[in-house]
Amino acid sequence: MILPIVGYGDPVLRKVAEAISSDYPYLKETVANMYDTMYNASGVGLAAPQVGLSIRLFVIDTSAFGNDDDLATEEQIKLKNFKRTFINAKMINEDGEIWGFNEGCLSIPDVREDVFRNERITLEYCEEDFVVKTEVFDGLIARVIQHEYDHIEGILFTDLISSLKKQLIKKKLQNIMDGKARPDYRMKFCNKKGR
């Protein structure tokens, strides 16, 4: 089922999300709905707060990046085959070179900015089997994970840009809060009249 994506300004996007246990109600359905919602919006990642749930859960499928001819073949193959559910993720380490990439967010439609992040991360997490894993990720996969991880920490990519750039996008952010954004997917806006 496709869920509405919560727009910029909603308080749920600013909360540090809660860990869940294996008996979390309707977990399988929630995960399936999140993948459906992400694909419907042509996203590569979606965190539970973006669908109004303040829980430590996010889903990623980077296969869309696998068609980028600017990437090395090995990287393309890795991206095409990366689909994963992350539950109760905990960032252990971020290291390597800091590099910029133009990021966007389904909760902040029509806003894209360069964000600088570490190239490599070590993450502890569970998939739906709730077996704890610790894994190292790098490149674009690490970046997508960092972006979604930020969501479960109450951080948005717009928090990571310069003050000047924040000023330049202020009107766009207000338009999103007021429900004036027109993405081609369902959204729930925080200030929209008659919601």
Short mmCIF file of C-alpha atoms in Angstrom, two decimals:
data_model
loop_
_atom_site.label_atom_id
_atom_site.label_comp_id
_atom_site.label_asym_id
_atom_site.label_seq_id
_atom_site.Cartn_x
_atom_site.Cartn_y
_atom_site.Cartn_z
CA MET A 1 0.00 0.00 0.00
CA ILE A 2 1.32 3.44 -0.93
CA LEU A 3 1.47 5.78 2.06
CA PRO A 4 1.56 9.59 2.03
CA ILE A 5 5.03 11.00 2.57
CA VAL A 6 5.31 13.47 5.43
CA GLY A 7 6.49 16.89 4.27
CA TYR A 8 9.10 19.24 5.65
CA GLY A 9 7.98 20.95 8.86
CA ASP A 10 6.16 17.99 10.38
CA PRO A 11 7.44 17.41 13.96
CA VAL A 12 7.86 13.65 13.37
CA LEU A 13 10.83 14.46 11.08
CA ARG A 14 12.64 16.10 14.02
CA LYS A 15 12.26 13.31 16.59
CA VAL A 16 14.95 10.78 17.42
CA ALA A 17 13.15 7.57 16.48
CA GLU A 18 12.56 4.69 18.92
CA ALA A 19 14.09 1.22 18.59
CA ILE A 20 11.62 -1.60 17.91
CA SER A 21 11.48 -5.29 18.79
CA SER A 22 10.65 -8.31 16.65
CA ASP A 23 7.05 -8.22 17.90
CA TYR A 24 6.45 -4.70 16.53
CA PRO A 25 2.87 -4.82 15.18
CA TYR A 26 2.50 -5.27 11.42
CA LEU A 27 6.25 -4.99 10.79
CA LYS A 28 6.21 -7.01 7.53
CA GLU A 29 3.32 -4.91 6.18
CA THR A 30 5.02 -1.69 7.27
CA VAL A 31 8.24 -2.66 5.46
CA ALA A 32 6.32 -3.70 2.31
CA ASN A 33 4.34 -0.43 2.37
CA MET A 34 7.55 1.57 2.73
CA TYR A 35 9.09 -0.12 -0.33
CA ASP A 36 5.85 0.48 -2.31
CA THR A 37 5.83 4.13 -1.23
CA MET A 38 9.53 4.63 -2.07
CA TYR A 39 9.18 3.06 -5.53
CA ASN A 40 6.02 5.04 -6.26
CA ALA A 41 7.94 8.26 -5.52
CA SER A 42 11.03 7.11 -7.52
CA GLY A 43 13.18 7.22 -4.39
CA VAL A 44 16.23 5.15 -3.46
CA GLY A 45 15.63 5.30 0.30
CA LEU A 46 12.80 5.95 2.74
CA ALA A 47 12.83 6.19 6.53
CA ALA A 48 9.86 5.42 8.79
CA PRO A 49 9.57 9.03 10.07
CA GLN A 50 8.87 10.03 6.45
CA VAL A 51 5.64 8.02 6.62
CA GLY A 52 4.79 9.33 10.09
CA LEU A 53 6.30 6.51 12.20
CA SER A 54 8.93 7.52 14.74
CA ILE A 55 10.71 4.15 14.69
CA ARG A 56 14.28 3.16 13.76
CA LEU A 57 13.50 1.64 10.39
CA PHE A 58 14.53 2.56 6.86
CA VAL A 59 14.60 0.85 3.48
CA ILE A 60 17.04 1.30 0.60
CA ASP A 61 17.17 0.14 -3.00
CA THR A 62 19.98 1.77 -5.01
CA SER A 63 19.28 -0.07 -8.27
CA ALA A 64 18.30 3.22 -9.97
CA PHE A 65 21.90 4.45 -9.48
CA GLY A 66 23.18 1.30 -11.20
CA ASN A 67 22.37 2.78 -14.61
CA ASP A 68 24.75 5.74 -14.19
CA ASP A 69 27.35 5.45 -16.96
CA ASP A 70 29.68 7.84 -15.09
CA LEU A 71 30.33 5.13 -12.51
CA ALA A 72 32.79 2.28 -12.79
CA THR A 73 31.23 -1.04 -13.84
CA GLU A 74 32.01 -2.62 -10.46
CA GLU A 75 30.21 0.23 -8.65
CA GLN A 76 27.23 -0.04 -11.05
CA ILE A 77 26.87 -3.76 -10.30
CA LYS A 78 27.06 -3.14 -6.55
CA LEU A 79 24.39 -0.42 -6.75
CA LYS A 80 22.09 -2.46 -9.02
CA ASN A 81 22.07 -5.29 -6.51
CA PHE A 82 21.72 -3.36 -3.25
CA LYS A 83 18.32 -3.61 -1.59
CA ARG A 84 18.12 -3.77 2.18
CA THR A 85 15.91 -3.14 5.19
CA PHE A 86 17.63 -1.53 8.19
CA ILE A 87 16.12 -1.87 11.67
CA ASN A 88 17.52 -0.29 14.86
CA ALA A 89 20.56 1.02 13.00
CA LYS A 90 23.41 2.49 15.03
CA MET A 91 26.30 4.39 13.43
CA ILE A 92 29.57 2.96 14.75
CA ASN A 93 32.03 4.97 12.65
CA GLU A 94 32.26 7.41 9.74
CA ASP A 95 35.65 7.82 8.07
CA GLY A 96 37.48 8.24 4.80
CA GLU A 97 37.50 11.23 2.50
CA ILE A 98 34.69 13.76 2.79
CA TRP A 99 32.98 14.26 -0.57
CA GLY A 100 30.07 16.24 -1.92
CA PHE A 101 27.03 14.94 -3.75
CA ASN A 102 23.81 16.64 -4.79
CA GLU A 103 21.11 15.22 -2.49
CA GLY A 104 17.35 15.50 -2.46
CA CYS A 105 14.66 14.11 -0.18
CA LEU A 106 11.13 12.84 -0.75
CA SER A 107 9.97 14.90 2.26
CA ILE A 108 11.51 18.03 0.72
CA PRO A 109 10.41 17.91 -2.94
CA ASP A 110 12.08 20.11 -5.56
CA VAL A 111 14.99 21.02 -3.29
CA ARG A 112 18.45 19.65 -4.06
CA GLU A 113 21.75 20.77 -2.54
CA ASP A 114 25.33 19.54 -2.32
CA VAL A 115 25.92 17.74 0.97
CA PHE A 116 29.36 16.66 2.20
CA ARG A 117 29.66 13.28 3.91
CA ASN A 118 32.32 10.70 4.76
CA GLU A 119 32.94 8.10 2.08
CA ARG A 120 32.84 5.10 4.43
CA ILE A 121 30.71 4.08 7.40
CA THR A 122 30.47 1.20 9.85
CA LEU A 123 26.89 0.44 10.81
CA GLU A 124 25.30 -1.95 13.30
CA TYR A 125 21.75 -2.95 12.34
CA CYS A 126 19.22 -5.76 11.97
CA GLU A 127 17.20 -6.87 9.00
CA GLU A 128 13.74 -8.35 9.51
CA ASP A 129 15.26 -11.46 11.15
CA PHE A 130 16.49 -9.22 14.03
CA VAL A 131 19.97 -10.76 13.91
CA VAL A 132 22.45 -7.97 14.73
CA LYS A 133 25.05 -7.32 12.01
CA THR A 134 27.97 -4.92 11.80
CA GLU A 135 28.96 -3.98 8.27
CA VAL A 136 31.15 -1.46 6.44
CA PHE A 137 29.64 0.45 3.49
CA ASP A 138 31.24 2.94 1.12
CA GLY A 139 30.54 5.18 -1.85
CA LEU A 140 26.97 5.96 -2.89
CA ILE A 141 25.54 3.16 -0.76
CA ALA A 142 27.16 4.71 2.35
CA ARG A 143 25.75 8.11 1.36
CA VAL A 144 22.20 6.83 0.98
CA ILE A 145 22.48 5.02 4.31
CA GLN A 146 23.80 8.19 5.99
CA HIS A 147 20.90 10.22 4.57
CA GLU A 148 18.29 7.72 5.81
CA TYR A 149 20.10 7.24 9.13
CA ASP A 150 19.91 10.99 9.66
CA HIS A 151 16.12 10.72 9.34
CA ILE A 152 15.89 8.33 12.30
CA GLU A 153 18.07 10.78 14.26
CA GLY A 154 15.75 13.72 13.47
CA ILE A 155 18.20 15.32 11.02
CA LEU A 156 17.38 16.51 7.49
CA PHE A 157 19.87 17.09 4.69
CA THR A 158 18.98 20.79 4.76
CA ASP A 159 20.56 20.92 8.24
CA LEU A 160 23.91 20.06 6.63
CA ILE A 161 24.13 22.95 4.15
CA SER A 162 25.52 26.46 4.62
CA SER A 163 23.53 29.32 6.18
CA LEU A 164 23.52 31.11 2.83
CA LYS A 165 22.03 28.11 1.03
CA LYS A 166 19.43 27.76 3.80
CA GLN A 167 18.40 31.37 3.20
CA LEU A 168 18.15 30.75 -0.55
CA ILE A 169 15.75 27.80 -0.10
CA LYS A 170 13.70 29.33 2.74
CA LYS A 171 10.71 30.17 0.48
CA LYS A 172 10.69 26.67 -1.05
CA LEU A 173 10.67 25.11 2.42
CA GLN A 174 7.78 27.37 3.49
CA ASN A 175 5.86 26.37 0.34
CA ILE A 176 6.32 22.69 1.25
CA MET A 177 5.00 23.32 4.78
CA ASP A 178 2.02 25.21 3.34
CA GLY A 179 1.16 22.40 0.92
CA LYS A 180 2.07 24.37 -2.20
CA ALA A 181 4.61 21.81 -3.44
CA ARG A 182 3.33 19.59 -6.24
CA PRO A 183 5.33 16.34 -6.34
CA ASP A 184 3.95 13.46 -8.39
CA TYR A 185 3.38 11.34 -5.26
CA ARG A 186 1.09 11.58 -2.23
CA MET A 187 2.24 13.89 0.54
CA LYS A 188 0.97 15.06 3.91
CA PHE A 189 1.80 18.73 4.54
CA CYS A 190 2.02 20.17 8.05
CA ASN A 191 0.40 23.59 7.51
CA LYS A 192 -1.99 22.83 4.66
CA LYS A 193 -5.44 24.23 5.33
CA GLY A 194 -8.21 21.67 5.76
CA ARG A 195 -5.94 18.69 6.35
#
